[in-house]
Amino acid sequence: MEAIARALDSDLAYRFRRSPVAMVAALVVVLLIGSSVFAPFITSQNPFDPGSLNLMNGFSKPMEPNQFTGETFVLGTDDQGRDVFATILYGMRISLFVGFSAVIFAMVLGVTLGLISGYVGGRTDTLIMRIADIQLTFPAILVALLIFGVAKGITPPDRRDEVAIWVLIIAIGLSEWVQFARVVRGATLVEKGKEYVQAARLIGRSPVAIMVRHILPNTLSPVLVIATISLALAIIAEATLSFLGVGAPPTQPSLGTLIRIGQEFLFSGEWWILFFPAMTLLALALSVNLLGDWLRDALNPKLR
Amino acid sequence: MSDVLLEVKNLTRTFDVSLPWLNRVIERQDRQFLRAVDNVSFQIRRGETFALVGESGSGKSTIAKMVVGLLPASDGQILFDGQAMDVNSSAAMTQLRSRFQMIFQSPFASLNPRWRVRDVIAEPMKAFGTVDGKAAIDSRVDELLDLVGLGASDAGKFPHEFSGGQRQRIAIARALSSNPEFIVCDEPTSALDVSVQAQILNLMRDLQDELGLTYLFISHDLSVVRHMANRIGVLYLGALVETADGKELFKAPRHPYTRMLLEAVPDLEMTGKEHSVVKGEIPNPIDPPPGCTFHPRCEFVAERCRNDIPVPVPTPTGEAKCFAVEEGRI
Amino acid sequence: MDDVLLSVRDLVVQFPTRGGILTALDGISFDIKRGEVLGVVGESGAGKSMTGAAIIGLIEPPGRIGGGQIHLGGERIDNLSMDDMRAIRGKRIAMVFQDPLTSLNPLFTIAEQLVETIQTHLNVSAREARDRAIALLDDVGIPAASRRIDDYPHQFSGGMRQRVVIALALAAEPDLVIADEPTTALDVSVQAQIIDVLKRLCSERGASVMLITHDMGVIAETADRVAVLYAGRLAEIGPVRDVIKDALHPYTHGLMGSIPTLAQEDDRLVQIPGAMPRLTDIPDGCAFNPRCDRVFDRCRVERPDPMPHGTRQVACWLYDEQQIKAAE
Ligand SMILES: Nc1ncnc2c1ncn2[C@@H]1O[C@H](COP(=O)(O)OP(=O)(O)OP(=O)(O)O)[C@@H](O)[C@H]1O
Ligand SMILES: Nc1ncnc2c1ncn2[C@@H]1O[C@H](COP(=O)(O)OP(=O)(O)O)[C@@H](O)[C@H]1O
Ligand code: SF4
Ligand code: SF4
Ligand SMILES: [Mg+2]
Ligand SMILES: [Mg+2]
């Protein structure tokens, strides 16, 4: 594996060095992910710990000392006195956690179904692909809202906040799996006809062994591309749902929740509560997406 | 132990090439079937090389796949060492599977690009459990690499690091790793340059002598077949039109199609021999001509050829399916 | 000499790559006379197609001609503008490729494609162009040409399509036809027919042919002279009969021995050890030296250029005059 990674890497690394867009996008992504992972070391305040908040700090303007406490917050504070910078770092954690988990869920589901669909063929294939078609006719948000509604109905009220995040993950994941399934099915159909697969069938390897050990590794590069682009989509989907109030609860706010909270203050002049989380979301989604686009071109030079 | 290792009896394979149901209804078409292999019978003796020659679409690969059990037959029987190959009985098949192997045409598609050469070669050993333990497997892989003219240091590399000829050597090493007696070779050198082809053909002959292998050798190239085979079967539109000993076939071809094929081979000796003009092309296999399928192109055609299907008639070293041969006109 | 149609001198084709400049063709020189068929053989990657592409100015960027000159009928053509080259392509030099499908447009009938080509290059009416097209199809051996001319390419078999491609190539009455592996995708019986058509029509019309192929048998049947390429260089060039019967260059010699033939009684094929080097690591001196059974010291340091030897040119130090004298 490492030699191939090296070969791939060196080729990719070369293309990477020649693409300024990819380099900037990667830098932004690394900075954002890094700062949210190391949030506790970057800010002293944990905005979700009510004990660490000082209501007196509320509505501090960015870069200006608070009129009561004299403390300065780079990006200002919200009504509760939470440091907006800290809420962004912690909010991004939720956004990224939901995004990554949803993509992994979608990937596992989509890749598995795509492999089976492509390799087994026949009725199984038809069935899986029809389900995928149906899935595609529902917009992602609608699917998420549906699942959300169902989940809300069956979980007791006191546990809703806890399950909210998981519902988000499943809802977003379900709306993304089709892409994975289609691409993997296509790649599987191509690989299945190749002689190395026949050589494995010849010695009696089981279909599962052939799918997992032989075909799967050869479908991974398009999967990687889709995963990256899906991550951007998932982060935005999460923000949208949270903005609509059906996503991450206020006790665990994500970037979307922060934007929803922030827009309440927009017209009263506290623009920063909305502006900075929104900009962060934009930067994160955009750079991940650019990275995905670049990766697609780099792994598939013929497409250009 | 019988002399015959592989016996193929009345092997037939039809493919359903109909349009999808809806299109058939709209375009008012019937179901269509393509008879890719039509009632083919032959025997391969232990230690010999039996070759199938034919132009593209004549059914060579389809026969190869049926013989190794990659494709079920529509009709007929395949007996390996007297035992019937039954794709549906997994116990019997596992038993038989370890005794035959296949070498494919494309050295680029026949090796998994994500696997190291070591793992590629070791897979059959692991699947059949013929060699146990990592150390034993590794040393067997080194031995096989050496046997096919590569080095032990190549075991850790990936297929893309090798040329076409070297990859075909790796494919041969994989085929040999489970110690098979019988190897089906489907155009093993068609994708290679002549100088590399010479290396691979020589290697395959050396291995046959050394290991006592039996080959079913498939090719469209008569010169290659001439070089490799003891016995030869000529395919036309899925049917075996002539079988004969190698030497005999080239010296005294019987079937008009065999004659035509031999005529068409470019003359490297530059003897200046005149080619009689080759007539026509292979007809559409979905809708083959009635009677003898070769009759529209045949210079010996007679009235009955257009309606009746010829049956095999014995020739000095084999048989030919032709009325002209039967009537002694050839 | 005015019967030389095409003259290629010291042709160099280069590709700038990550690892530096890759020289795909390195100093190739040859002539094609009017009405002559020159065969070009070599292993995959030896530079056969590249030679053809350089002549018609179709090297894919970033590749470029890095040196040398190409003259067609006395006029230099390697430095022409794209537009001037386009006027030559199709009109004075025509191409026949391996895959007939890529040379025919699936959306137009055979008639439309032939008439368009004829009218682009020759000053004739549509009626006349169609008549010419039918005559051409007849010539290349399409049965019932006047009926089948309105068919689409997919209604033709592979061999018939290649016949149409040849008709298309000959439509503008070119001086030179470059055929790159015209029969490689076809079956032997069809190959024999196509070679026959190509040879007959070109000689009838006095067109020269550059026949690119990896198949020595096809060359033996068709060509007057043959050029053998190895690793982007010319190894040997001369009359077909001489090269086939008595190859001078050790590579050609090995190549001839490695071809199985119908007449062969001997069991083992001659085998050249090793493989053609990648263009990125061609050895110093003679490119063939690591595989050569007659290699000597000079071969490892000094590169042999083609030197005249009888009717031929051979790039091998064994045929250097001083070498021959010293040996005697
Ligand atoms: N776009 C490219 N970039 C870099 N190298 C190239 C490019 N195109 C061709 N080459 C190299 O130039 C050399 C000559 O190629 P060419 O296509 O002429 O070979 P050929 O003799 O026609 O082989 P074949 O029998 O496979 O058609 C090859 O080594 C090839 O790898
Ligand atoms: N899976 C398939 N479905 C339909 N037709 C097939 C299939 N496989 C092969 N054929 C047809 O069967 C005939 C013989 O094919 P094949 O055995 O591959 O020929 P060869 O190897 O001699 O070139 C051809 O006409 C081909 O198109
Ligand atoms: S049976 Fe008749 S048509 Fe067929 S090959 Fe023999 S002579 Fe020709
Ligand atoms: S120059 Fe030397 S190495 Fe090259 S072909 Fe001649 S003898 Fe062999
Ligand atoms: Mg085949
Ligand atoms: Mg080429």
Coordinates of N, CA, C and O and ligand atoms in Angstrom, one line a residue, chain C residues 249-251 286 288-289 292 294-296 299 304 315-318, ligand 4:
Chain C
H249 N 21.8 -5.1 -39.1 CA 21.9 -4.6 -37.7 C 21.5 -5.7 -36.8 O 20.6 -6.5 -37.0
P250 N 22.3 -5.9 -35.7 CA 22.0 -7.0 -34.8 C 20.5 -7.0 -34.3 O 19.9 -8.1 -34.0
Y251 N 20.0 -5.8 -34.1 CA 18.6 -5.8 -33.6 C 17.6 -6.3 -34.7 O 16.8 -7.2 -34.4
C286 N 25.5 3.2 -28.4 CA 24.5 2.6 -29.2 C 23.3 2.2 -28.3 O 23.5 1.6 -27.2
F288 N 21.2 0.1 -28.5 CA 20.9 -1.3 -28.4 C 22.0 -2.1 -27.6 O 21.9 -3.3 -27.4
N289 N 23.1 -1.4 -27.2 CA 24.2 -2.1 -26.7 C 24.0 -3.1 -25.5 O 24.6 -4.2 -25.5
C292 N 22.8 -6.4 -27.1 CA 23.4 -6.8 -28.4 C 24.4 -7.9 -28.1 O 25.2 -7.9 -27.2
R294 N 26.8 -8.7 -30.1 CA 28.0 -8.5 -30.8 C 28.7 -7.2 -30.3 O 29.5 -6.6 -31.0
V295 N 28.2 -6.7 -29.2 CA 28.7 -5.5 -28.6 C 30.2 -5.5 -28.4 O 30.8 -6.5 -28.0
F296 N 30.8 -4.3 -28.6 CA 32.2 -4.2 -28.2 C 32.4 -2.8 -27.6 O 31.5 -2.0 -27.5
C299 N 30.9 0.6 -28.8 CA 29.4 0.7 -28.8 C 28.9 1.4 -27.5 O 27.9 2.0 -27.5
P304 N 26.5 5.3 -32.9 CA 26.6 5.1 -34.3 C 25.5 5.8 -35.1 O 24.3 5.7 -34.7
A315 N 22.9 1.7 -38.7 CA 23.5 2.5 -37.5 C 24.1 1.5 -36.6 O 23.6 1.1 -35.5
C316 N 25.3 1.0 -37.0 CA 26.0 0.0 -36.2 C 27.4 0.0 -36.5 O 27.9 0.1 -37.6
W317 N 28.2 0.0 -35.4 CA 29.7 0.2 -35.6 C 30.3 -1.0 -36.3 O 31.4 -0.9 -36.8
L318 N 29.6 -2.1 -36.4 CA 30.2 -3.3 -37.1 C 30.4 -2.9 -38.6 O 31.2 -3.6 -39.2
Ligands
SF4_4 S1 26.8 -0.6 -32.5 FE1 27.6 -2.2 -31.2 S2 26.0 -2.5 -29.7 FE2 25.1 -1.3 -31.3 S3 24.1 -2.9 -32.6 FE3 26.2 -2.5 -33.5 S4 27.4 -4.1 -32.5 FE4 25.6 -4.0 -31.3

